[in-house]
């Protein structure tokens, strides 16, 4: 069983890995049932959704495949996201409330453990978000709140009005997309790596007990493909394979172990729908890479230390 941790400053005990359900509409129902069953057997009972995944289909398939009922619901942790609409972002009260009702209906539940605002809305009215969260909390529809793809100032702006602490920030992070780590290693340098693209979100989240949930932990670029076994990354794959051989695990395990080794206690959201790969990800929770191994993977991804 994978180990547990506290999600942000909430009282939620969560597995250190979460299953991302964005690709659940790409598999057949029996496969989805098997996959979810394996996740539960491994102790990965945290499922990440969004209202837009498969236009709602992923949430529906999930509820059906897990055979949702009160007993099942009690033993899992459900997170979903809203705020992305066609051609815009929308954190209005009306849209958030409507989205949550749709999510609960599709997931066949009457509450979410965590609701995240999916992507910053330029027209956000933080007072309105606070009022909306109050309604969702007091009605029991949502127990905890967080954000996704937000920088520190955007979080502070929301937090000025939202009464409950925001507990998670879901951000793109993998060995090949590590800008939030890179800029912190190149402070004040005249190189590209020093460019701070996120307002030091990694340090901010650590300082404020906000759990970072890395999304797309195996992808390079913006959904361009998987870096593991990819000829575009020969040096990186060679190094990962060497370390995988040492620990007698797969390269998949090492890619996740690299994220888990960071002391920020992140909770990677893994997107595989393959049960064997899921088990490999879970093995990562038992591996503690050495400092030398962690940095050698970082360097093999093409990063230069100052
Ligand atoms: N907040 C946001 O803005 C945001 C954005 C994107 C995603 N997310 C969340 O993050 C989760 C994960 O995102 P993701 O699915 O892009 O992440 P991912 O885990 O990096 O990618 C999963 C995909 O890569 C494939 N894959 C993984 N390892 C592989 C390997 N060694 N060889 C070949 N294929 C491999 C998987 O195929 P198999 O299924 O065959 O293993 C699957 O298609 C999503 O489900 C969603 O919940 C959030």
mmCIF file of C-alpha atoms and ligand atoms in Angstrom:
data_model
loop_
_atom_site.group_PDB
_atom_site.id
_atom_site.type_symbol
_atom_site.label_atom_id
_atom_site.label_comp_id
_atom_site.label_asym_id
_atom_site.label_seq_id
_atom_site.Cartn_x
_atom_site.Cartn_y
_atom_site.Cartn_z
ATOM 1 C CA UNK A 1 0.000 0.000 0.000
ATOM 2 C CA UNK A 2 1.392 3.395 -0.910
ATOM 3 C CA UNK A 3 2.163 5.688 1.965
ATOM 4 C CA UNK A 4 -0.155 8.499 2.986
ATOM 5 C CA UNK A 5 0.328 12.178 3.637
ATOM 6 C CA UNK A 6 -1.732 15.179 4.666
ATOM 7 C CA UNK A 7 -3.187 17.240 1.814
ATOM 8 C CA UNK A 8 -2.038 20.794 2.422
ATOM 9 C CA UNK A 9 -3.298 22.093 5.761
ATOM 10 C CA UNK A 10 -6.484 20.015 5.525
ATOM 11 C CA UNK A 11 -7.298 17.042 7.720
ATOM 12 C CA UNK A 12 -7.453 14.783 4.656
ATOM 13 C CA UNK A 13 -5.133 11.780 4.697
ATOM 14 C CA UNK A 14 -4.297 11.083 1.065
ATOM 15 C CA UNK A 15 -2.040 8.661 -0.795
ATOM 16 C CA UNK A 16 1.161 10.293 -2.049
ATOM 17 C CA UNK A 17 0.042 9.457 -5.594
ATOM 18 C CA UNK A 18 -3.267 10.272 -7.246
ATOM 19 C CA UNK A 19 -4.951 8.751 -10.267
ATOM 20 C CA UNK A 20 -5.714 11.334 -12.940
ATOM 21 C CA UNK A 21 -8.881 10.399 -14.802
ATOM 22 C CA UNK A 22 -8.460 12.688 -17.838
ATOM 23 C CA UNK A 23 -7.854 9.737 -20.162
ATOM 24 C CA UNK A 24 -10.470 7.361 -18.732
ATOM 25 C CA UNK A 25 -12.688 7.708 -21.800
ATOM 26 C CA UNK A 26 -9.910 6.154 -23.890
ATOM 27 C CA UNK A 27 -10.424 2.705 -22.377
ATOM 28 C CA UNK A 28 -13.326 0.260 -22.322
ATOM 29 C CA UNK A 29 -15.448 -0.222 -19.198
ATOM 30 C CA UNK A 30 -13.982 -3.616 -18.141
ATOM 31 C CA UNK A 31 -10.485 -2.143 -18.425
ATOM 32 C CA UNK A 32 -11.570 0.879 -16.362
ATOM 33 C CA UNK A 33 -13.004 -1.448 -13.709
ATOM 34 C CA UNK A 34 -9.764 -3.442 -13.556
ATOM 35 C CA UNK A 35 -7.676 -0.307 -13.445
ATOM 36 C CA UNK A 36 -9.645 1.285 -10.609
ATOM 37 C CA UNK A 37 -9.640 -1.992 -8.677
ATOM 38 C CA UNK A 38 -5.841 -2.187 -8.960
ATOM 39 C CA UNK A 39 -5.524 1.420 -7.816
ATOM 40 C CA UNK A 40 -7.634 0.679 -4.731
ATOM 41 C CA UNK A 41 -5.627 -2.479 -3.969
ATOM 42 C CA UNK A 42 -2.438 -0.391 -4.097
ATOM 43 C CA UNK A 43 -3.965 2.152 -1.712
ATOM 44 C CA UNK A 44 -4.308 4.840 -4.381
ATOM 45 C CA UNK A 45 -7.841 5.876 -3.515
ATOM 46 C CA UNK A 46 -7.503 9.520 -4.607
ATOM 47 C CA UNK A 47 -9.036 10.293 -8.001
ATOM 48 C CA UNK A 48 -8.527 13.562 -9.852
ATOM 49 C CA UNK A 49 -11.234 14.700 -12.262
ATOM 50 C CA UNK A 50 -12.366 17.839 -14.096
ATOM 51 C CA UNK A 51 -15.715 18.756 -15.550
ATOM 52 C CA UNK A 52 -14.086 19.103 -18.980
ATOM 53 C CA UNK A 53 -12.401 15.694 -19.181
ATOM 54 C CA UNK A 54 -14.107 14.038 -22.127
ATOM 55 C CA UNK A 55 -16.795 16.741 -21.783
ATOM 56 C CA UNK A 56 -17.920 15.059 -18.574
ATOM 57 C CA UNK A 57 -17.660 11.545 -19.942
ATOM 58 C CA UNK A 58 -14.612 10.644 -17.815
ATOM 59 C CA UNK A 59 -16.513 11.364 -14.586
ATOM 60 C CA UNK A 60 -19.462 9.275 -15.770
ATOM 61 C CA UNK A 61 -17.291 6.341 -16.831
ATOM 62 C CA UNK A 62 -15.463 6.493 -13.503
ATOM 63 C CA UNK A 63 -18.691 6.411 -11.434
ATOM 64 C CA UNK A 64 -19.937 3.469 -13.427
ATOM 65 C CA UNK A 65 -16.656 1.558 -13.364
ATOM 66 C CA UNK A 66 -16.221 1.959 -9.597
ATOM 67 C CA UNK A 67 -19.903 0.983 -9.058
ATOM 68 C CA UNK A 68 -20.445 4.094 -6.986
ATOM 69 C CA UNK A 69 -22.592 3.739 -3.891
ATOM 70 C CA UNK A 70 -22.358 5.006 -0.297
ATOM 71 C CA UNK A 71 -19.919 2.296 0.823
ATOM 72 C CA UNK A 72 -17.606 2.874 -2.134
ATOM 73 C CA UNK A 73 -17.801 6.634 -1.693
ATOM 74 C CA UNK A 74 -16.737 6.498 1.953
ATOM 75 C CA UNK A 75 -13.494 4.806 1.023
ATOM 76 C CA UNK A 76 -12.312 7.080 -1.748
ATOM 77 C CA UNK A 77 -11.241 10.690 -2.104
ATOM 78 C CA UNK A 78 -12.714 12.623 -5.006
ATOM 79 C CA UNK A 79 -11.240 15.798 -6.417
ATOM 80 C CA UNK A 80 -12.570 17.643 -9.439
ATOM 81 C CA UNK A 81 -11.947 20.942 -11.166
ATOM 82 C CA UNK A 82 -13.980 23.615 -12.890
ATOM 83 C CA UNK A 83 -13.551 27.039 -14.423
ATOM 84 C CA UNK A 84 -12.512 26.209 -17.996
ATOM 85 C CA UNK A 85 -15.141 26.899 -20.639
ATOM 86 C CA UNK A 86 -14.984 26.969 -24.400
ATOM 87 C CA UNK A 87 -13.039 30.105 -25.332
ATOM 88 C CA UNK A 88 -12.844 31.475 -21.787
ATOM 89 C CA UNK A 89 -12.192 30.890 -18.132
ATOM 90 C CA UNK A 90 -15.067 31.455 -15.747
ATOM 91 C CA UNK A 91 -14.861 31.749 -11.963
ATOM 92 C CA UNK A 92 -18.297 33.356 -11.653
ATOM 93 C CA UNK A 93 -20.583 32.164 -8.889
ATOM 94 C CA UNK A 94 -23.151 30.985 -11.383
ATOM 95 C CA UNK A 95 -20.672 28.920 -13.376
ATOM 96 C CA UNK A 96 -18.894 27.346 -10.388
ATOM 97 C CA UNK A 97 -22.176 26.343 -8.712
ATOM 98 C CA UNK A 98 -23.552 24.920 -11.935
ATOM 99 C CA UNK A 99 -20.311 23.039 -12.629
ATOM 100 C CA UNK A 100 -20.227 21.493 -9.169
ATOM 101 C CA UNK A 101 -23.807 20.271 -9.526
ATOM 102 C CA UNK A 102 -22.888 18.679 -12.862
ATOM 103 C CA UNK A 103 -19.773 17.056 -11.384
ATOM 104 C CA UNK A 104 -21.693 15.618 -8.406
ATOM 105 C CA UNK A 105 -24.375 14.279 -10.711
ATOM 106 C CA UNK A 106 -21.889 12.589 -13.051
ATOM 107 C CA UNK A 107 -19.804 11.171 -10.189
ATOM 108 C CA UNK A 108 -23.011 9.982 -8.471
ATOM 109 C CA UNK A 109 -22.083 11.513 -5.156
ATOM 110 C CA UNK A 110 -23.347 14.335 -2.984
ATOM 111 C CA UNK A 111 -19.954 15.774 -2.066
ATOM 112 C CA UNK A 112 -16.462 16.417 -3.352
ATOM 113 C CA UNK A 113 -13.496 16.106 -1.036
ATOM 114 C CA UNK A 114 -11.637 18.739 -3.019
ATOM 115 C CA UNK A 115 -12.640 21.279 -5.652
ATOM 116 C CA UNK A 116 -9.914 23.049 -7.643
ATOM 117 C CA UNK A 117 -10.253 26.131 -9.826
ATOM 118 C CA UNK A 118 -8.738 24.754 -13.012
ATOM 119 C CA UNK A 119 -6.936 27.708 -14.661
ATOM 120 C CA UNK A 120 -6.683 31.375 -13.630
ATOM 121 C CA UNK A 121 -9.579 33.552 -14.851
ATOM 122 C CA UNK A 122 -8.423 37.067 -15.820
ATOM 123 C CA UNK A 123 -11.857 38.363 -14.818
ATOM 124 C CA UNK A 124 -11.866 36.687 -11.405
ATOM 125 C CA UNK A 125 -13.683 38.525 -8.604
ATOM 126 C CA UNK A 126 -12.145 37.044 -5.459
ATOM 127 C CA UNK A 127 -15.018 38.192 -3.244
ATOM 128 C CA UNK A 128 -17.418 36.316 -5.530
ATOM 129 C CA UNK A 129 -15.276 33.163 -5.393
ATOM 130 C CA UNK A 130 -15.241 33.432 -1.591
ATOM 131 C CA UNK A 131 -19.020 33.718 -1.459
ATOM 132 C CA UNK A 132 -19.353 30.743 -3.811
ATOM 133 C CA UNK A 133 -16.993 28.615 -1.731
ATOM 134 C CA UNK A 134 -19.003 29.565 1.390
ATOM 135 C CA UNK A 135 -22.164 28.283 -0.261
ATOM 136 C CA UNK A 136 -20.501 25.056 -1.384
ATOM 137 C CA UNK A 137 -18.921 24.448 2.015
ATOM 138 C CA UNK A 138 -22.034 25.162 4.072
ATOM 139 C CA UNK A 139 -24.223 23.038 1.815
ATOM 140 C CA UNK A 140 -21.759 20.167 2.269
ATOM 141 C CA UNK A 141 -21.171 19.852 -1.461
ATOM 142 C CA UNK A 142 -17.434 20.600 -1.213
ATOM 143 C CA UNK A 143 -15.219 19.938 1.798
ATOM 144 C CA UNK A 144 -11.870 21.431 0.694
ATOM 145 C CA UNK A 145 -10.769 23.927 -1.940
ATOM 146 C CA UNK A 146 -7.672 24.534 -4.002
ATOM 147 C CA UNK A 147 -6.412 25.843 -7.299
ATOM 148 C CA UNK A 148 -4.615 24.665 -10.382
ATOM 149 C CA UNK A 149 -2.025 26.469 -12.534
ATOM 150 C CA UNK A 150 -2.054 29.461 -10.179
ATOM 151 C CA UNK A 151 0.906 31.626 -9.192
ATOM 152 C CA UNK A 152 1.513 32.912 -5.644
ATOM 153 C CA UNK A 153 -0.054 36.347 -6.155
ATOM 154 C CA UNK A 154 -3.186 34.827 -7.661
ATOM 155 C CA UNK A 155 -3.449 32.490 -4.693
ATOM 156 C CA UNK A 156 -2.924 35.360 -2.238
ATOM 157 C CA UNK A 157 -5.589 37.413 -3.967
ATOM 158 C CA UNK A 158 -8.098 34.579 -3.581
ATOM 159 C CA UNK A 159 -6.950 33.788 -0.071
ATOM 160 C CA UNK A 160 -7.527 37.406 1.011
ATOM 161 C CA UNK A 161 -11.269 36.678 0.772
ATOM 162 C CA UNK A 162 -11.696 32.887 0.863
ATOM 163 C CA UNK A 163 -12.145 31.931 4.534
ATOM 164 C CA UNK A 164 -10.796 28.385 4.346
ATOM 165 C CA UNK A 165 -7.161 27.670 3.461
ATOM 166 C CA UNK A 166 -6.534 26.633 -0.147
ATOM 167 C CA UNK A 167 -4.972 23.199 0.188
ATOM 168 C CA UNK A 168 -3.603 22.254 -3.239
ATOM 169 C CA UNK A 169 -2.174 23.759 -6.404
ATOM 170 C CA UNK A 170 -2.005 21.465 -9.427
ATOM 171 C CA UNK A 171 0.893 22.431 -11.700
ATOM 172 C CA UNK A 172 2.694 20.987 -14.689
ATOM 173 C CA UNK A 173 5.879 19.324 -13.478
ATOM 174 C CA UNK A 174 8.004 16.476 -14.767
ATOM 175 C CA UNK A 175 11.723 15.793 -15.171
ATOM 176 C CA UNK A 176 11.574 17.523 -18.559
ATOM 177 C CA UNK A 177 9.257 20.373 -17.463
ATOM 178 C CA UNK A 178 10.956 21.518 -14.297
ATOM 179 C CA UNK A 179 10.960 25.307 -14.632
ATOM 180 C CA UNK A 180 9.715 25.766 -11.066
ATOM 181 C CA UNK A 181 12.795 23.931 -9.807
ATOM 182 C CA UNK A 182 15.183 25.365 -12.401
ATOM 183 C CA UNK A 183 14.546 29.040 -11.662
ATOM 184 C CA UNK A 184 15.233 28.454 -7.981
ATOM 185 C CA UNK A 185 18.612 26.972 -8.848
ATOM 186 C CA UNK A 186 19.602 29.867 -11.095
ATOM 187 C CA UNK A 187 18.609 32.876 -9.027
ATOM 188 C CA UNK A 188 19.833 36.165 -10.475
ATOM 189 C CA UNK A 189 21.821 34.503 -13.273
ATOM 190 C CA UNK A 190 21.875 35.936 -16.792
ATOM 191 C CA UNK A 191 20.760 32.637 -18.349
ATOM 192 C CA UNK A 192 17.335 31.475 -19.543
ATOM 193 C CA UNK A 193 17.059 29.017 -16.694
ATOM 194 C CA UNK A 194 16.920 31.963 -14.278
ATOM 195 C CA UNK A 195 13.657 33.191 -15.769
ATOM 196 C CA UNK A 196 11.097 32.947 -13.004
ATOM 197 C CA UNK A 197 7.907 32.008 -14.820
ATOM 198 C CA UNK A 198 5.728 31.290 -11.830
ATOM 199 C CA UNK A 199 6.506 33.821 -9.087
ATOM 200 C CA UNK A 200 8.409 31.163 -7.086
ATOM 201 C CA UNK A 201 5.340 28.997 -6.731
ATOM 202 C CA UNK A 202 7.298 26.031 -5.391
ATOM 203 C CA UNK A 203 8.651 27.964 -2.402
ATOM 204 C CA UNK A 204 5.346 29.750 -1.891
ATOM 205 C CA UNK A 205 3.399 26.500 -1.691
ATOM 206 C CA UNK A 206 5.911 25.015 0.736
ATOM 207 C CA UNK A 207 5.774 28.105 2.912
ATOM 208 C CA UNK A 208 1.985 28.051 2.987
ATOM 209 C CA UNK A 209 1.349 24.299 3.331
ATOM 210 C CA UNK A 210 -0.230 24.018 -0.096
ATOM 211 C CA UNK A 211 0.333 20.619 -1.675
ATOM 212 C CA UNK A 212 1.691 20.790 -5.209
ATOM 213 C CA UNK A 213 0.111 18.160 -7.438
ATOM 214 C CA UNK A 214 2.375 17.693 -10.473
ATOM 215 C CA UNK A 215 0.321 16.972 -13.596
ATOM 216 C CA UNK A 216 1.593 15.163 -16.691
ATOM 217 C CA UNK A 217 4.562 13.625 -14.852
ATOM 218 C CA UNK A 218 5.629 11.619 -17.933
ATOM 219 C CA UNK A 219 5.041 14.190 -20.667
ATOM 220 C CA UNK A 220 7.461 16.621 -22.293
ATOM 221 C CA UNK A 221 6.163 19.896 -23.748
ATOM 222 C CA UNK A 222 2.428 20.426 -23.556
ATOM 223 C CA UNK A 223 1.156 16.866 -24.165
ATOM 224 C CA UNK A 224 3.834 16.314 -26.837
ATOM 225 C CA UNK A 225 4.575 12.791 -25.743
ATOM 226 C CA UNK A 226 6.269 10.641 -23.143
ATOM 227 C CA UNK A 227 9.964 11.310 -22.516
ATOM 228 C CA UNK A 228 10.666 7.790 -21.259
ATOM 229 C CA UNK A 229 12.176 5.589 -23.963
ATOM 230 C CA UNK A 230 12.049 8.568 -26.308
ATOM 231 C CA UNK A 231 15.018 9.018 -28.660
ATOM 232 C CA UNK A 232 14.767 12.796 -28.202
ATOM 233 C CA UNK A 233 16.159 12.334 -24.682
ATOM 234 C CA UNK A 234 19.048 9.833 -25.016
ATOM 235 C CA UNK A 235 21.165 11.027 -22.098
ATOM 236 C CA UNK A 236 18.190 11.291 -19.766
ATOM 237 C CA UNK A 237 16.930 7.821 -20.623
ATOM 238 C CA UNK A 238 20.385 6.327 -20.213
ATOM 239 C CA UNK A 239 20.695 7.807 -16.727
ATOM 240 C CA UNK A 240 17.167 6.808 -15.710
ATOM 241 C CA UNK A 241 17.753 3.270 -17.024
ATOM 242 C CA UNK A 242 21.003 2.957 -15.039
ATOM 243 C CA UNK A 243 19.283 3.994 -11.839
ATOM 244 C CA UNK A 244 16.299 1.747 -12.603
ATOM 245 C CA UNK A 245 18.698 -1.201 -13.009
ATOM 246 C CA UNK A 246 20.304 -0.421 -9.640
ATOM 247 C CA UNK A 247 16.945 -0.493 -7.833
ATOM 248 C CA UNK A 248 15.617 -3.355 -10.033
ATOM 249 C CA UNK A 249 12.589 -1.333 -11.109
ATOM 250 C CA UNK A 250 11.354 0.182 -14.365
ATOM 251 C CA UNK A 251 12.083 3.625 -15.777
ATOM 252 C CA UNK A 252 8.466 4.548 -14.919
ATOM 253 C CA UNK A 253 9.206 3.979 -11.237
ATOM 254 C CA UNK A 254 12.285 6.203 -11.351
ATOM 255 C CA UNK A 255 10.438 9.064 -13.109
ATOM 256 C CA UNK A 256 7.941 9.175 -10.243
ATOM 257 C CA UNK A 257 10.589 8.574 -7.566
ATOM 258 C CA UNK A 258 12.331 11.718 -8.863
ATOM 259 C CA UNK A 259 9.235 13.820 -8.118
ATOM 260 C CA UNK A 260 8.608 12.167 -4.762
ATOM 261 C CA UNK A 261 12.234 12.753 -3.696
ATOM 262 C CA UNK A 262 11.639 16.495 -3.652
ATOM 263 C CA UNK A 263 11.076 17.518 -0.017
ATOM 264 C CA UNK A 264 7.991 19.620 -0.884
ATOM 265 C CA UNK A 265 5.885 16.449 -0.383
ATOM 266 C CA UNK A 266 4.198 16.713 -3.742
ATOM 267 C CA UNK A 267 1.372 14.455 -4.830
ATOM 268 C CA UNK A 268 1.929 13.496 -8.497
ATOM 269 C CA UNK A 269 -1.233 12.981 -10.551
ATOM 270 C CA UNK A 270 -0.479 10.050 -12.806
ATOM 271 C CA UNK A 271 -2.392 9.729 -16.050
ATOM 272 C CA UNK A 272 -1.700 6.136 -17.044
ATOM 273 C CA UNK A 273 -4.661 3.837 -17.622
ATOM 274 C CA UNK A 274 -2.385 0.795 -17.703
ATOM 275 C CA UNK A 275 -2.455 -1.350 -14.559
ATOM 276 C CA UNK A 276 1.174 -2.500 -14.843
ATOM 277 C CA UNK A 277 2.398 1.076 -15.202
ATOM 278 C CA UNK A 278 0.232 2.080 -12.268
ATOM 279 C CA UNK A 279 1.902 -0.588 -10.115
ATOM 280 C CA UNK A 280 5.309 0.676 -11.280
ATOM 281 C CA UNK A 281 4.329 4.179 -10.181
ATOM 282 C CA UNK A 282 3.316 2.839 -6.771
ATOM 283 C CA UNK A 283 6.715 1.172 -6.344
ATOM 284 C CA UNK A 284 8.242 4.643 -6.521
ATOM 285 C CA UNK A 285 6.837 5.375 -3.083
ATOM 286 C CA UNK A 286 9.317 2.879 -1.603
ATOM 287 C CA UNK A 287 12.377 4.366 -3.283
ATOM 288 C CA UNK A 288 14.367 7.264 -1.881
ATOM 289 C CA UNK A 289 16.782 8.471 -4.545
ATOM 290 C CA UNK A 290 20.125 9.687 -3.302
ATOM 291 C CA UNK A 291 20.944 13.371 -3.690
ATOM 292 C CA UNK A 292 23.517 12.417 -6.329
ATOM 293 C CA UNK A 293 20.964 10.369 -8.293
ATOM 294 C CA UNK A 294 18.352 13.134 -8.144
ATOM 295 C CA UNK A 295 20.769 15.775 -9.417
ATOM 296 C CA UNK A 296 22.215 13.468 -12.076
ATOM 297 C CA UNK A 297 18.712 12.953 -13.532
ATOM 298 C CA UNK A 298 18.125 16.708 -13.435
ATOM 299 C CA UNK A 299 21.404 17.307 -15.304
ATOM 300 C CA UNK A 300 20.783 14.488 -17.791
ATOM 301 C CA UNK A 301 17.557 16.259 -18.794
ATOM 302 C CA UNK A 302 19.775 19.006 -20.228
ATOM 303 C CA UNK A 303 19.895 21.285 -17.210
ATOM 304 C CA UNK A 304 23.168 22.944 -16.285
ATOM 305 C CA UNK A 305 23.993 23.805 -12.696
ATOM 306 C CA UNK A 306 25.307 27.340 -12.191
HETATM 307 N N1 LIG B 1 -4.578 20.830 -13.896
HETATM 308 C C1 LIG B 1 -4.326 20.757 -15.178
HETATM 309 O O1 LIG B 1 -4.295 21.761 -15.896
HETATM 310 C C2 LIG B 1 -4.061 19.407 -15.773
HETATM 311 C C3 LIG B 1 -3.618 19.298 -17.088
HETATM 312 C C4 LIG B 1 -3.391 18.012 -17.591
HETATM 313 C C5 LIG B 1 -3.608 16.898 -16.794
HETATM 314 N N2 LIG B 1 -4.057 17.036 -15.521
HETATM 315 C C6 LIG B 1 -4.276 15.869 -14.637
HETATM 316 O O2 LIG B 1 -3.077 15.151 -14.589
HETATM 317 C C7 LIG B 1 -3.314 13.794 -14.935
HETATM 318 C C8 LIG B 1 -2.107 13.241 -15.618
HETATM 319 O O3 LIG B 1 -1.871 13.913 -16.865
HETATM 320 P P1 LIG B 1 -1.348 13.099 -18.109
HETATM 321 O O4 LIG B 1 -2.251 11.989 -18.406
HETATM 322 O O5 LIG B 1 -1.019 14.067 -19.178
HETATM 323 O O6 LIG B 1 0.005 12.550 -17.449
HETATM 324 P P2 LIG B 1 1.077 11.434 -17.703
HETATM 325 O O7 LIG B 1 0.964 10.465 -16.605
HETATM 326 O O8 LIG B 1 2.350 12.184 -17.876
HETATM 327 O O9 LIG B 1 0.728 10.774 -19.086
HETATM 328 C C9 LIG B 1 -0.094 9.662 -19.220
HETATM 329 C C10 LIG B 1 -0.055 9.187 -20.646
HETATM 330 O O10 LIG B 1 1.270 8.821 -20.965
HETATM 331 C C11 LIG B 1 1.304 7.446 -21.303
HETATM 332 N N3 LIG B 1 2.508 6.864 -20.715
HETATM 333 C C12 LIG B 1 2.970 7.050 -19.466
HETATM 334 N N4 LIG B 1 4.130 6.401 -19.312
HETATM 335 C C13 LIG B 1 4.407 5.815 -20.478
HETATM 336 C C14 LIG B 1 5.480 5.026 -20.939
HETATM 337 N N5 LIG B 1 6.503 4.702 -20.141
HETATM 338 N N6 LIG B 1 5.450 4.615 -22.218
HETATM 339 C C15 LIG B 1 4.428 4.926 -23.028
HETATM 340 N N7 LIG B 1 3.352 5.655 -22.633
HETATM 341 C C16 LIG B 1 3.356 6.097 -21.374
HETATM 342 C C17 LIG B 1 0.066 6.831 -20.731
HETATM 343 O O11 LIG B 1 -0.311 5.706 -21.505
HETATM 344 P P3 LIG B 1 -0.876 4.367 -20.778
HETATM 345 O O12 LIG B 1 -2.239 4.720 -20.328
HETATM 346 O O13 LIG B 1 -0.846 3.377 -21.871
HETATM 347 O O14 LIG B 1 0.072 4.075 -19.673
HETATM 348 C C18 LIG B 1 -0.924 7.965 -20.865
HETATM 349 O O15 LIG B 1 -1.457 8.025 -22.180
HETATM 350 C C19 LIG B 1 -4.583 13.838 -15.804
HETATM 351 O O16 LIG B 1 -5.267 12.611 -15.799
HETATM 352 C C20 LIG B 1 -5.364 14.913 -15.120
HETATM 353 O O17 LIG B 1 -6.030 14.378 -14.009
HETATM 354 C C21 LIG B 1 -4.269 18.278 -14.995
#
